């Protein structure tokens, strides 16, 4: 023990894009309280679209775990993801209602549609479980790190946004992310070089799509 795991090595190697995804200007505006409320509205709307494909992706990861995993406990962790997604969807519906957003009329923007298509590509049966679980970890870790930062010391996060930040930023969600990371590392350790390379490329694409998703809310000049 004591050595660096595969995911640790990738976080180090791809630090720049990881930081872009987890310390994005949009997230910084939540933390410093200057967040544009119409951008926040767009975030709510596009999240609801994203969550539909994300839920299908998590379902496909559960199928892969059931078929391919060497450890039954993985299925329980992924089932936990699905359970919290169901809760998340209820939260988004409540938030949308408060803000007079009609969730049935939302048109996915380019970044959301692209991200959904990417998730769909990961749902194919020939995509290895190791690749899917690594992507799932990356997706959840970006939200955890981003929103935990909005709750850290010195934040001026607006009161009405704190509940949202706590949803992904809380310690329990952090522990869940760590469990996904451990699963990914266990699988990567037993995987072929080819599978590991695919998982690394998948993770990079996740990070790019996460940055693209934030960029839709806070475009660079
Ligand atoms: C865009 N990335 C996006 N939305 C989410 N809800 C998560 C990650 C984490 O669940």
mmCIF file of C-alpha atoms and ligand atoms in Angstrom:
data_model
loop_
_atom_site.group_PDB
_atom_site.id
_atom_site.type_symbol
_atom_site.label_atom_id
_atom_site.label_comp_id
_atom_site.label_asym_id
_atom_site.label_seq_id
_atom_site.Cartn_x
_atom_site.Cartn_y
_atom_site.Cartn_z
ATOM 1 C CA UNK A 1 0.000 0.000 0.000
ATOM 2 C CA UNK A 2 0.886 3.647 0.093
ATOM 3 C CA UNK A 3 1.406 3.936 -3.637
ATOM 4 C CA UNK A 4 -0.518 6.336 -5.818
ATOM 5 C CA UNK A 5 -3.663 4.836 -7.303
ATOM 6 C CA UNK A 6 -4.580 5.173 -10.983
ATOM 7 C CA UNK A 7 -7.181 7.859 -10.291
ATOM 8 C CA UNK A 8 -4.744 9.805 -8.091
ATOM 9 C CA UNK A 9 -2.191 9.742 -10.894
ATOM 10 C CA UNK A 10 -4.796 11.003 -13.375
ATOM 11 C CA UNK A 11 -5.950 13.769 -11.059
ATOM 12 C CA UNK A 12 -2.358 14.907 -10.869
ATOM 13 C CA UNK A 13 -1.679 14.523 -14.583
ATOM 14 C CA UNK A 14 -4.908 16.296 -15.589
ATOM 15 C CA UNK A 15 -4.916 18.838 -12.754
ATOM 16 C CA UNK A 16 -5.491 21.791 -15.070
ATOM 17 C CA UNK A 17 -8.767 20.584 -16.577
ATOM 18 C CA UNK A 18 -9.873 19.129 -13.232
ATOM 19 C CA UNK A 19 -9.435 22.533 -11.610
ATOM 20 C CA UNK A 20 -11.234 24.184 -14.533
ATOM 21 C CA UNK A 21 -14.175 21.859 -13.857
ATOM 22 C CA UNK A 22 -14.206 22.193 -10.050
ATOM 23 C CA UNK A 23 -13.333 25.909 -9.693
ATOM 24 C CA UNK A 24 -15.274 27.216 -12.637
ATOM 25 C CA UNK A 25 -16.165 30.939 -12.775
ATOM 26 C CA UNK A 26 -19.871 30.042 -12.482
ATOM 27 C CA UNK A 27 -19.209 28.095 -9.283
ATOM 28 C CA UNK A 28 -17.079 30.961 -7.992
ATOM 29 C CA UNK A 29 -20.029 33.329 -8.501
ATOM 30 C CA UNK A 30 -22.196 31.053 -6.339
ATOM 31 C CA UNK A 31 -19.513 31.054 -3.662
ATOM 32 C CA UNK A 32 -18.986 34.816 -3.706
ATOM 33 C CA UNK A 33 -22.697 35.566 -3.906
ATOM 34 C CA UNK A 34 -22.610 37.378 -7.260
ATOM 35 C CA UNK A 35 -24.341 34.568 -9.145
ATOM 36 C CA UNK A 36 -26.580 35.673 -11.980
ATOM 37 C CA UNK A 37 -30.044 34.361 -11.183
ATOM 38 C CA UNK A 38 -31.018 33.868 -14.791
ATOM 39 C CA UNK A 39 -27.899 31.706 -15.226
ATOM 40 C CA UNK A 40 -28.963 29.789 -12.140
ATOM 41 C CA UNK A 41 -32.373 29.254 -13.719
ATOM 42 C CA UNK A 42 -30.711 27.924 -16.856
ATOM 43 C CA UNK A 43 -28.639 25.620 -14.676
ATOM 44 C CA UNK A 44 -31.823 24.219 -13.071
ATOM 45 C CA UNK A 45 -33.452 23.696 -16.444
ATOM 46 C CA UNK A 46 -30.471 22.107 -18.130
ATOM 47 C CA UNK A 47 -29.767 19.921 -15.085
ATOM 48 C CA UNK A 48 -33.232 18.418 -15.405
ATOM 49 C CA UNK A 49 -32.431 17.499 -18.979
ATOM 50 C CA UNK A 50 -28.997 16.187 -18.067
ATOM 51 C CA UNK A 51 -30.433 14.071 -15.238
ATOM 52 C CA UNK A 52 -32.614 12.089 -17.622
ATOM 53 C CA UNK A 53 -29.647 10.770 -19.565
ATOM 54 C CA UNK A 54 -27.516 10.565 -16.438
ATOM 55 C CA UNK A 55 -30.109 8.309 -14.759
ATOM 56 C CA UNK A 56 -30.132 6.049 -17.815
ATOM 57 C CA UNK A 57 -26.328 5.971 -17.732
ATOM 58 C CA UNK A 58 -26.278 5.044 -14.031
ATOM 59 C CA UNK A 59 -28.816 2.313 -14.815
ATOM 60 C CA UNK A 60 -26.500 0.987 -17.512
ATOM 61 C CA UNK A 61 -23.587 1.046 -15.051
ATOM 62 C CA UNK A 62 -25.688 -1.067 -12.696
ATOM 63 C CA UNK A 63 -26.243 -3.595 -15.487
ATOM 64 C CA UNK A 64 -22.490 -3.673 -16.169
ATOM 65 C CA UNK A 65 -21.711 -4.158 -12.460
ATOM 66 C CA UNK A 66 -24.210 -6.994 -12.268
ATOM 67 C CA UNK A 67 -22.634 -8.679 -15.302
ATOM 68 C CA UNK A 68 -18.958 -7.903 -14.867
ATOM 69 C CA UNK A 69 -18.056 -6.914 -11.361
ATOM 70 C CA UNK A 70 -15.889 -9.077 -9.130
ATOM 71 C CA UNK A 71 -17.525 -7.565 -6.026
ATOM 72 C CA UNK A 72 -21.243 -7.597 -5.291
ATOM 73 C CA UNK A 73 -20.950 -4.578 -3.039
ATOM 74 C CA UNK A 74 -20.479 -2.428 -6.186
ATOM 75 C CA UNK A 75 -24.114 -2.978 -7.132
ATOM 76 C CA UNK A 76 -25.244 -1.525 -3.821
ATOM 77 C CA UNK A 77 -23.160 1.608 -4.311
ATOM 78 C CA UNK A 78 -24.620 2.155 -7.792
ATOM 79 C CA UNK A 79 -28.119 1.441 -6.534
ATOM 80 C CA UNK A 80 -27.444 4.179 -3.991
ATOM 81 C CA UNK A 81 -26.657 6.560 -6.890
ATOM 82 C CA UNK A 82 -30.020 5.770 -8.442
ATOM 83 C CA UNK A 83 -31.817 6.304 -5.147
ATOM 84 C CA UNK A 84 -30.241 9.713 -4.662
ATOM 85 C CA UNK A 85 -31.060 10.617 -8.280
ATOM 86 C CA UNK A 86 -34.704 9.976 -7.591
ATOM 87 C CA UNK A 87 -34.450 12.335 -4.629
ATOM 88 C CA UNK A 88 -32.583 14.899 -6.737
ATOM 89 C CA UNK A 89 -35.280 14.883 -9.369
ATOM 90 C CA UNK A 90 -37.891 15.625 -6.716
ATOM 91 C CA UNK A 91 -35.746 18.518 -5.483
ATOM 92 C CA UNK A 92 -35.405 19.963 -8.998
ATOM 93 C CA UNK A 93 -39.148 19.734 -9.495
ATOM 94 C CA UNK A 94 -39.705 21.623 -6.258
ATOM 95 C CA UNK A 95 -37.148 24.297 -7.214
ATOM 96 C CA UNK A 96 -38.658 24.635 -10.684
ATOM 97 C CA UNK A 97 -42.123 25.098 -9.222
ATOM 98 C CA UNK A 98 -40.830 27.861 -6.917
ATOM 99 C CA UNK A 99 -39.359 29.656 -9.917
ATOM 100 C CA UNK A 100 -42.248 29.112 -12.313
ATOM 101 C CA UNK A 101 -40.207 26.909 -14.605
ATOM 102 C CA UNK A 102 -42.138 24.438 -16.727
ATOM 103 C CA UNK A 103 -39.926 21.367 -16.891
ATOM 104 C CA UNK A 104 -41.859 19.829 -19.764
ATOM 105 C CA UNK A 105 -40.941 22.677 -22.108
ATOM 106 C CA UNK A 106 -37.185 22.728 -21.707
ATOM 107 C CA UNK A 107 -35.038 22.581 -24.795
ATOM 108 C CA UNK A 108 -31.622 21.070 -24.229
ATOM 109 C CA UNK A 109 -28.807 23.440 -25.116
ATOM 110 C CA UNK A 110 -25.816 22.316 -27.136
ATOM 111 C CA UNK A 111 -23.615 21.537 -24.129
ATOM 112 C CA UNK A 112 -26.370 19.465 -22.498
ATOM 113 C CA UNK A 113 -27.217 17.608 -25.693
ATOM 114 C CA UNK A 114 -23.532 16.845 -26.325
ATOM 115 C CA UNK A 115 -23.029 15.599 -22.793
ATOM 116 C CA UNK A 116 -26.141 13.401 -23.103
ATOM 117 C CA UNK A 117 -24.886 11.914 -26.357
ATOM 118 C CA UNK A 118 -21.566 11.145 -24.706
ATOM 119 C CA UNK A 119 -23.349 9.415 -21.810
ATOM 120 C CA UNK A 120 -25.377 7.469 -24.336
ATOM 121 C CA UNK A 121 -22.173 6.247 -25.970
ATOM 122 C CA UNK A 122 -21.037 4.924 -22.574
ATOM 123 C CA UNK A 123 -24.288 2.963 -22.212
ATOM 124 C CA UNK A 124 -23.374 0.622 -25.071
ATOM 125 C CA UNK A 125 -22.899 -2.957 -23.856
ATOM 126 C CA UNK A 126 -19.389 -3.170 -25.319
ATOM 127 C CA UNK A 127 -18.168 -0.338 -23.091
ATOM 128 C CA UNK A 128 -16.398 -1.993 -20.170
ATOM 129 C CA UNK A 129 -17.664 -1.669 -16.595
ATOM 130 C CA UNK A 130 -14.278 -0.210 -15.602
ATOM 131 C CA UNK A 131 -14.680 2.606 -18.132
ATOM 132 C CA UNK A 132 -18.245 3.332 -16.992
ATOM 133 C CA UNK A 133 -17.490 3.346 -13.257
ATOM 134 C CA UNK A 134 -14.488 5.629 -13.787
ATOM 135 C CA UNK A 135 -16.705 8.061 -15.696
ATOM 136 C CA UNK A 136 -19.386 7.877 -13.004
ATOM 137 C CA UNK A 137 -16.814 8.708 -10.340
ATOM 138 C CA UNK A 138 -15.576 11.693 -12.398
ATOM 139 C CA UNK A 139 -19.096 13.057 -12.940
ATOM 140 C CA UNK A 140 -19.998 12.873 -9.254
ATOM 141 C CA UNK A 141 -16.604 14.075 -8.003
ATOM 142 C CA UNK A 142 -16.768 17.278 -10.062
ATOM 143 C CA UNK A 143 -20.111 18.234 -8.525
ATOM 144 C CA UNK A 144 -18.983 17.283 -5.043
ATOM 145 C CA UNK A 145 -15.785 19.329 -5.228
ATOM 146 C CA UNK A 146 -17.514 22.284 -6.859
ATOM 147 C CA UNK A 147 -20.355 22.570 -4.371
ATOM 148 C CA UNK A 148 -18.302 21.671 -1.301
ATOM 149 C CA UNK A 149 -16.178 24.702 -2.207
ATOM 150 C CA UNK A 150 -19.316 26.890 -2.088
ATOM 151 C CA UNK A 151 -19.839 25.799 1.522
ATOM 152 C CA UNK A 152 -16.241 26.126 2.692
ATOM 153 C CA UNK A 153 -15.064 28.830 5.031
ATOM 154 C CA UNK A 154 -15.351 32.366 3.722
ATOM 155 C CA UNK A 155 -18.249 31.658 1.373
ATOM 156 C CA UNK A 156 -20.974 34.204 0.654
ATOM 157 C CA UNK A 157 -23.248 31.680 -0.996
ATOM 158 C CA UNK A 158 -26.802 33.099 -1.116
ATOM 159 C CA UNK A 159 -29.117 31.455 1.401
ATOM 160 C CA UNK A 160 -31.560 30.260 -1.257
ATOM 161 C CA UNK A 161 -28.779 28.354 -3.016
ATOM 162 C CA UNK A 162 -27.289 26.688 0.039
ATOM 163 C CA UNK A 163 -29.688 23.755 -0.055
ATOM 164 C CA UNK A 164 -28.571 22.973 -3.596
ATOM 165 C CA UNK A 165 -24.914 23.230 -2.660
ATOM 166 C CA UNK A 166 -25.436 20.946 0.315
ATOM 167 C CA UNK A 167 -27.030 18.343 -1.919
ATOM 168 C CA UNK A 168 -23.701 17.599 -3.621
ATOM 169 C CA UNK A 169 -21.285 19.280 -1.240
ATOM 170 C CA UNK A 170 -22.177 17.358 1.912
ATOM 171 C CA UNK A 171 -19.840 14.919 3.591
ATOM 172 C CA UNK A 172 -22.015 11.889 2.853
ATOM 173 C CA UNK A 173 -21.873 12.667 -0.862
ATOM 174 C CA UNK A 174 -18.109 12.990 -0.502
ATOM 175 C CA UNK A 175 -17.933 9.526 1.050
ATOM 176 C CA UNK A 176 -20.046 8.119 -1.760
ATOM 177 C CA UNK A 177 -17.627 9.692 -4.286
ATOM 178 C CA UNK A 178 -14.747 8.047 -2.459
ATOM 179 C CA UNK A 179 -16.453 4.679 -2.683
ATOM 180 C CA UNK A 180 -16.811 5.144 -6.445
ATOM 181 C CA UNK A 181 -13.144 6.134 -6.623
ATOM 182 C CA UNK A 182 -12.130 2.982 -4.718
ATOM 183 C CA UNK A 183 -14.182 0.810 -7.047
ATOM 184 C CA UNK A 184 -12.633 2.497 -10.087
ATOM 185 C CA UNK A 185 -9.128 2.013 -8.694
ATOM 186 C CA UNK A 186 -9.748 -1.634 -7.866
ATOM 187 C CA UNK A 187 -11.020 -2.250 -11.395
ATOM 188 C CA UNK A 188 -8.210 -0.260 -13.000
ATOM 189 C CA UNK A 189 -5.646 -2.255 -11.081
ATOM 190 C CA UNK A 190 -6.996 -5.512 -12.515
ATOM 191 C CA UNK A 191 -7.738 -4.113 -15.988
ATOM 192 C CA UNK A 192 -5.635 -4.371 -19.134
ATOM 193 C CA UNK A 193 -3.582 -1.422 -20.329
ATOM 194 C CA UNK A 194 -6.090 -0.957 -23.121
ATOM 195 C CA UNK A 195 -9.070 -0.708 -20.763
ATOM 196 C CA UNK A 196 -7.161 1.689 -18.495
ATOM 197 C CA UNK A 197 -6.372 3.919 -21.453
ATOM 198 C CA UNK A 198 -10.048 3.957 -22.436
ATOM 199 C CA UNK A 199 -11.032 4.830 -18.864
ATOM 200 C CA UNK A 200 -8.545 7.703 -18.806
ATOM 201 C CA UNK A 201 -9.835 9.076 -22.103
ATOM 202 C CA UNK A 202 -13.401 8.722 -20.791
ATOM 203 C CA UNK A 203 -12.516 10.647 -17.653
ATOM 204 C CA UNK A 204 -10.974 13.435 -19.715
ATOM 205 C CA UNK A 205 -14.098 13.679 -21.803
ATOM 206 C CA UNK A 206 -16.216 13.865 -18.646
ATOM 207 C CA UNK A 207 -14.084 16.767 -17.438
ATOM 208 C CA UNK A 208 -14.399 18.525 -20.805
ATOM 209 C CA UNK A 209 -18.172 18.106 -20.825
ATOM 210 C CA UNK A 210 -18.413 19.354 -17.239
ATOM 211 C CA UNK A 211 -16.471 22.492 -18.192
ATOM 212 C CA UNK A 212 -18.716 22.871 -21.241
ATOM 213 C CA UNK A 213 -21.794 22.562 -19.044
ATOM 214 C CA UNK A 214 -20.568 25.323 -16.705
ATOM 215 C CA UNK A 215 -19.482 27.437 -19.682
ATOM 216 C CA UNK A 216 -23.065 27.438 -20.961
ATOM 217 C CA UNK A 217 -23.988 29.323 -17.771
ATOM 218 C CA UNK A 218 -21.037 31.660 -17.595
ATOM 219 C CA UNK A 219 -19.484 32.053 -21.028
ATOM 220 C CA UNK A 220 -15.961 33.360 -21.267
ATOM 221 C CA UNK A 221 -15.667 36.678 -23.089
HETATM 222 C C1 LIG B 1 -23.794 18.360 -15.160
HETATM 223 N N1 LIG B 1 -22.647 16.899 -13.624
HETATM 224 C C2 LIG B 1 -23.774 17.516 -13.955
HETATM 225 N N2 LIG B 1 -24.870 17.376 -13.217
HETATM 226 C C3 LIG B 1 -24.858 16.585 -12.128
HETATM 227 N N3 LIG B 1 -25.981 16.462 -11.390
HETATM 228 C C4 LIG B 1 -23.676 15.932 -11.746
HETATM 229 C C5 LIG B 1 -22.576 16.111 -12.538
HETATM 230 C C6 LIG B 1 -23.564 15.077 -10.501
HETATM 231 O O1 LIG B 1 -24.648 14.316 -10.192
#
